[in-house]
Amino acid sequence: MSFGHGGPSWGPGGSGTPDWAALAEESAAKSRRRKWLLIGGGVLATAAVAAIVATAVVSTGKGDPEAGPSASALPGPADLPPESAEPAPSFSSVAPAPPPDPMDFISDEGKDKLPITVDGFFPGKKLTSGDRVHLKGPTARTTQCAAGTQGALGAVLARNGCDQLIRATYTRDGVAVTVGVAVFGTDAQAKKAVEESAGGVASLSGGGVPTFCRAGVVCRRTANSYGRYAYFSVSGFTDGRNVTKDDKAVYTAGDDLTNFTFHQIRHRGEAQASAAAAAAPTA
């Protein structure tokens, strides 16, 4: 009695031997399908990430450093401020007038209106220059200019139209200085008086200041002008000694007083120029 095989038949015609070549090809086909599925999934994932990044770039406007703001970042017409009904400011095309020149006020008596007084030129009781203190002594004022001069200066002042002469004496450590301010109508007259000057201003003593720089004693003399004012000085020792070039104390005292006088005259012009500027009408 024979029994048949109960297992499946593998080959054609029902033989029991499996078809190994067919199985291998089918297995290879399945492997290829899986590989392509994996590759396709990666591509889709990459495309999705790129789409997300692109969307973020468009939304933030930061993708290109040189790109301007996106259209969504610009204000719409309703967001723009309305035009103002106020008129725009206007500016004058005319340049403002220059400030008054202080020299104009002290160069001509027609503009020089401040009162002329002794205290106006020599205020207070002393003059401090650095660490040096000069005490003010006697003062004088006269319309007879020659009366306060020595030598030929009186005639020079009168010839050039001197209106008045103001003098003040200061002392420090045995040195005395008298400064005289001669007042003229114009700066041209004052300059000419200085150019022609000879002799000098007379020293002024009194009030505890002894006579100095008289009777042929050698002293230091100076002459200058500023505006319509000529100013002269005489400096020397109160004990009657002659002044030499080595006597620095005399030169320093004389310079202190003449520099102070110059600044007082200049300040006179500045004060009047400032007042004129303040009173000028504004455009």
Coordinates of C-alpha atoms in Angstrom, one line a residue:
M1 CA 0.0 0.0 0.0
S2 CA 1.5 3.4 -0.8
F3 CA 0.8 6.7 0.9
G4 CA 1.0 10.1 -0.9
H5 CA 2.8 13.2 0.5
G6 CA 0.4 15.4 2.5
G7 CA 2.7 18.7 2.2
P8 CA 2.3 21.2 -0.5
S9 CA 3.7 20.9 -3.9
W10 CA 6.6 23.4 -4.7
G11 CA 7.3 23.2 -8.3
P12 CA 5.3 23.0 -11.5
G13 CA 3.5 19.9 -12.0
G14 CA 3.3 19.4 -8.2
S15 CA 6.9 18.3 -7.6
G16 CA 8.2 18.7 -4.1
T17 CA 11.3 20.8 -4.9
P18 CA 10.8 24.6 -4.1
D19 CA 11.6 27.2 -6.8
W20 CA 14.5 29.0 -5.2
A21 CA 15.0 31.5 -8.0
A22 CA 11.4 32.8 -7.8
L23 CA 11.6 33.2 -4.1
A24 CA 14.8 35.2 -4.3
E25 CA 13.4 37.5 -6.9
E26 CA 10.3 38.1 -4.9
S27 CA 12.3 38.9 -1.8
A28 CA 14.5 41.3 -3.7
A29 CA 11.4 43.1 -5.1
K30 CA 10.0 43.6 -1.6
S31 CA 13.3 45.0 -0.3
R32 CA 13.3 47.5 -3.2
R33 CA 9.8 48.6 -2.4
R34 CA 10.7 49.2 1.3
K35 CA 13.8 51.2 0.3
W36 CA 11.9 53.5 -2.0
L37 CA 9.2 54.0 0.6
L38 CA 11.9 55.1 3.1
I39 CA 13.5 57.5 0.5
G40 CA 10.2 59.0 -0.4
G41 CA 9.3 59.6 3.2
G42 CA 12.6 61.4 3.8
V43 CA 12.0 63.6 0.8
L44 CA 8.5 64.5 2.0
A45 CA 9.8 65.3 5.5
T46 CA 12.5 67.5 4.1
A47 CA 10.0 69.3 1.9
A48 CA 7.7 69.8 4.9
V49 CA 10.6 71.3 7.0
A50 CA 11.6 73.6 4.1
A51 CA 8.0 74.8 3.8
I52 CA 7.8 75.6 7.5
V53 CA 11.1 77.5 7.4
A54 CA 10.0 79.4 4.3
T55 CA 6.7 80.3 6.0
A56 CA 8.6 81.6 9.1
V57 CA 10.9 83.7 6.9
V58 CA 8.0 85.3 5.1
S59 CA 6.3 85.9 8.4
T60 CA 9.3 87.5 10.2
G61 CA 10.9 89.3 7.2
K62 CA 14.4 88.1 8.4
G63 CA 15.3 85.8 5.6
D64 CA 17.4 88.3 3.6
P65 CA 19.4 90.9 5.6
E66 CA 19.1 93.3 2.7
A67 CA 15.4 92.8 2.2
G68 CA 13.1 95.6 3.3
P69 CA 10.1 95.2 5.5
S70 CA 7.3 92.9 4.3
A71 CA 4.1 94.3 2.9
S72 CA 2.3 93.2 6.1
A73 CA 4.7 95.3 8.2
L74 CA 3.9 98.6 6.4
P75 CA 1.2 100.8 7.8
G76 CA -2.0 101.0 5.8
P77 CA -3.6 104.2 4.7
A78 CA -5.8 104.4 7.8
D79 CA -2.7 104.1 10.1
L80 CA -0.9 107.1 8.6
P81 CA -1.2 110.4 10.5
P82 CA -3.6 112.9 8.9
E83 CA -2.2 116.1 7.4
S84 CA -2.0 118.9 10.0
A85 CA -4.1 122.0 9.5
E86 CA -1.5 124.1 11.3
P87 CA 0.7 126.3 9.0
A88 CA 4.3 125.3 8.5
P89 CA 6.9 127.5 10.3
S90 CA 8.4 130.2 8.2
F91 CA 11.9 131.7 8.6
S92 CA 13.1 135.1 7.6
S93 CA 15.6 135.2 4.8
V94 CA 17.0 138.5 6.1
A95 CA 20.1 138.0 8.3
P96 CA 19.9 139.7 11.7
A97 CA 21.8 142.9 12.2
P98 CA 25.2 142.5 13.8
P99 CA 25.5 143.6 17.4
P100 CA 26.7 147.1 18.1
D101 CA 30.4 147.7 18.2
P102 CA 31.5 149.0 21.7
M103 CA 34.2 151.0 20.0
D104 CA 31.6 153.1 18.2
F105 CA 30.3 154.4 21.5
I106 CA 33.6 155.6 22.9
S107 CA 35.0 157.0 19.7
D108 CA 32.6 159.9 19.3
E109 CA 31.0 162.1 22.0
G110 CA 27.8 162.1 20.0
K111 CA 27.3 158.4 20.9
D112 CA 29.2 158.3 24.2
K113 CA 26.3 159.3 26.6
L114 CA 27.3 157.8 29.9
P115 CA 28.2 160.4 32.6
I116 CA 31.9 161.1 32.9
T117 CA 32.9 161.0 36.6
V118 CA 36.0 160.2 38.7
D119 CA 34.4 157.1 40.2
G120 CA 33.3 156.0 36.7
F121 CA 37.0 155.5 35.8
F122 CA 38.5 154.9 39.3
P123 CA 35.8 153.2 41.5
G124 CA 36.3 152.0 45.1
K125 CA 39.1 152.6 47.5
K126 CA 41.7 150.3 46.2
L127 CA 42.8 148.3 43.1
T128 CA 43.8 144.7 43.4
S129 CA 45.9 143.2 40.6
G130 CA 46.9 139.6 41.3
D131 CA 48.5 139.6 44.8
R132 CA 49.2 143.4 44.7
V133 CA 46.9 145.9 46.4
H134 CA 47.1 149.6 45.4
L135 CA 45.4 152.0 47.7
K136 CA 43.5 154.9 46.1
G137 CA 44.6 158.3 47.3
P138 CA 43.6 161.8 46.1
T139 CA 41.6 162.4 42.9
A140 CA 40.8 165.5 40.8
R141 CA 38.7 166.6 37.9
T142 CA 39.1 169.8 35.8
T143 CA 37.9 171.2 32.5
Q144 CA 41.2 173.2 32.3
C145 CA 43.2 170.2 31.0
A146 CA 46.6 172.1 31.2
A147 CA 46.2 172.6 34.9
G148 CA 46.9 168.9 35.6
T149 CA 50.0 168.6 33.4
Q150 CA 53.7 169.3 33.4
G151 CA 55.9 170.6 30.6
A152 CA 54.5 170.8 27.1
L153 CA 51.6 168.3 27.6
G154 CA 49.1 171.1 28.6
A155 CA 49.5 172.9 25.3
V156 CA 49.2 169.6 23.3
L157 CA 45.9 168.7 25.1
A158 CA 44.5 172.2 24.6
R159 CA 45.4 172.3 20.9
N160 CA 43.7 169.0 20.2
G161 CA 40.5 169.9 22.0
C162 CA 40.7 168.3 25.4
D163 CA 37.4 168.8 27.2
Q164 CA 38.4 167.7 30.7
L165 CA 41.1 165.8 32.7
I166 CA 40.5 163.3 35.5
R167 CA 43.3 162.2 37.7
A168 CA 43.8 159.6 40.5
T169 CA 46.8 158.6 42.6
Y170 CA 47.4 155.1 44.0
T171 CA 50.2 153.9 46.3
R172 CA 51.8 150.7 47.4
D173 CA 55.0 150.0 49.4
G174 CA 56.6 153.4 48.8
V175 CA 55.6 153.6 45.1
A176 CA 53.0 156.1 43.9
V177 CA 51.3 156.3 40.5
T178 CA 49.1 159.1 39.1
V179 CA 46.9 158.3 36.1
G180 CA 45.2 161.0 34.1
V181 CA 42.4 160.5 31.6
A182 CA 42.0 163.3 29.0
V183 CA 38.6 163.4 27.3
F184 CA 38.3 164.5 23.6
G185 CA 35.4 164.8 21.1
T186 CA 36.8 162.0 18.8
D187 CA 39.2 159.2 18.7
A188 CA 41.3 161.0 16.1
Q189 CA 41.9 163.9 18.5
A190 CA 42.9 161.6 21.3
K191 CA 45.4 159.7 19.0
K192 CA 46.9 162.9 17.8
A193 CA 47.4 164.2 21.3
V194 CA 49.3 161.1 22.2
E195 CA 51.4 161.3 19.1
E196 CA 52.4 164.9 19.9
S197 CA 52.7 164.4 23.7
A198 CA 55.6 165.9 25.5
G199 CA 56.1 166.4 29.2
G200 CA 53.4 164.5 31.1
V201 CA 50.6 164.4 33.6
A202 CA 51.3 166.1 36.9
S203 CA 51.6 163.9 39.9
L204 CA 48.7 164.3 42.4
S205 CA 49.6 164.3 46.1
G206 CA 47.6 164.9 49.3
G207 CA 45.6 162.9 51.8
G208 CA 48.7 161.2 53.2
V209 CA 50.5 160.9 49.8
P210 CA 53.6 163.0 49.8
T211 CA 54.8 165.0 46.8
F212 CA 56.5 162.8 44.3
C213 CA 57.9 163.0 40.8
R214 CA 58.5 166.8 41.0
A215 CA 61.5 169.2 40.9
G216 CA 63.4 167.3 38.3
V217 CA 63.1 163.8 39.9
V218 CA 63.4 161.0 37.3
C219 CA 60.1 159.1 37.0
R220 CA 58.5 156.7 34.5
R221 CA 55.9 158.3 32.2
T222 CA 53.5 156.7 29.7
A223 CA 51.0 157.8 27.1
N224 CA 48.2 155.8 25.3
S225 CA 44.7 156.3 23.9
Y226 CA 41.6 154.2 23.4
G227 CA 38.6 155.6 21.7
R228 CA 38.2 159.3 22.4
Y229 CA 40.2 159.0 25.6
A230 CA 43.9 159.6 26.1
Y231 CA 45.4 158.3 29.3
F232 CA 48.8 159.2 30.8
S233 CA 50.7 158.0 33.9
V234 CA 53.6 159.1 36.1
S235 CA 55.2 156.5 38.5
G236 CA 57.9 157.0 41.1
F237 CA 59.0 156.7 44.7
T238 CA 57.4 158.6 47.5
D239 CA 60.8 159.3 49.1
G240 CA 62.0 161.3 46.1
R241 CA 64.5 158.8 44.6
N242 CA 65.1 158.6 40.9
V243 CA 63.6 155.7 39.0
T244 CA 65.9 153.4 37.1
K245 CA 65.3 150.6 34.6
D246 CA 66.0 148.1 37.4
D247 CA 63.1 149.4 39.6
K248 CA 60.6 146.7 38.7
A249 CA 58.2 147.7 41.5
V250 CA 57.7 151.1 39.8
Y251 CA 57.1 149.5 36.4
T252 CA 54.8 146.9 37.7
A253 CA 52.7 149.5 39.6
G254 CA 52.5 151.7 36.6
D255 CA 51.4 148.8 34.3
D256 CA 48.7 147.7 36.8
L257 CA 47.2 151.2 36.8
T258 CA 47.3 151.8 33.1
N259 CA 45.9 148.4 32.3
F260 CA 43.1 149.0 34.7
T261 CA 42.4 152.4 33.1
F262 CA 42.3 150.8 29.6
H263 CA 39.8 148.2 30.8
Q264 CA 37.6 150.8 32.4
I265 CA 37.4 152.8 29.1
R266 CA 36.6 149.6 27.2
H267 CA 34.0 148.6 29.7
R268 CA 32.3 151.9 29.1
G269 CA 31.9 151.1 25.4
E270 CA 30.7 147.5 26.2
A271 CA 28.1 148.7 28.6
Q272 CA 26.6 151.1 26.1
A273 CA 26.7 148.6 23.3
S274 CA 24.9 146.0 25.4
A275 CA 22.2 148.6 26.3
A276 CA 21.7 149.5 22.7
A277 CA 21.4 145.8 21.7
A278 CA 18.8 145.2 24.4
A279 CA 16.7 148.2 23.3
A280 CA 16.8 147.3 19.6
P281 CA 13.4 146.2 18.2
T282 CA 13.1 142.5 17.3
A283 CA 12.0 141.4 13.8

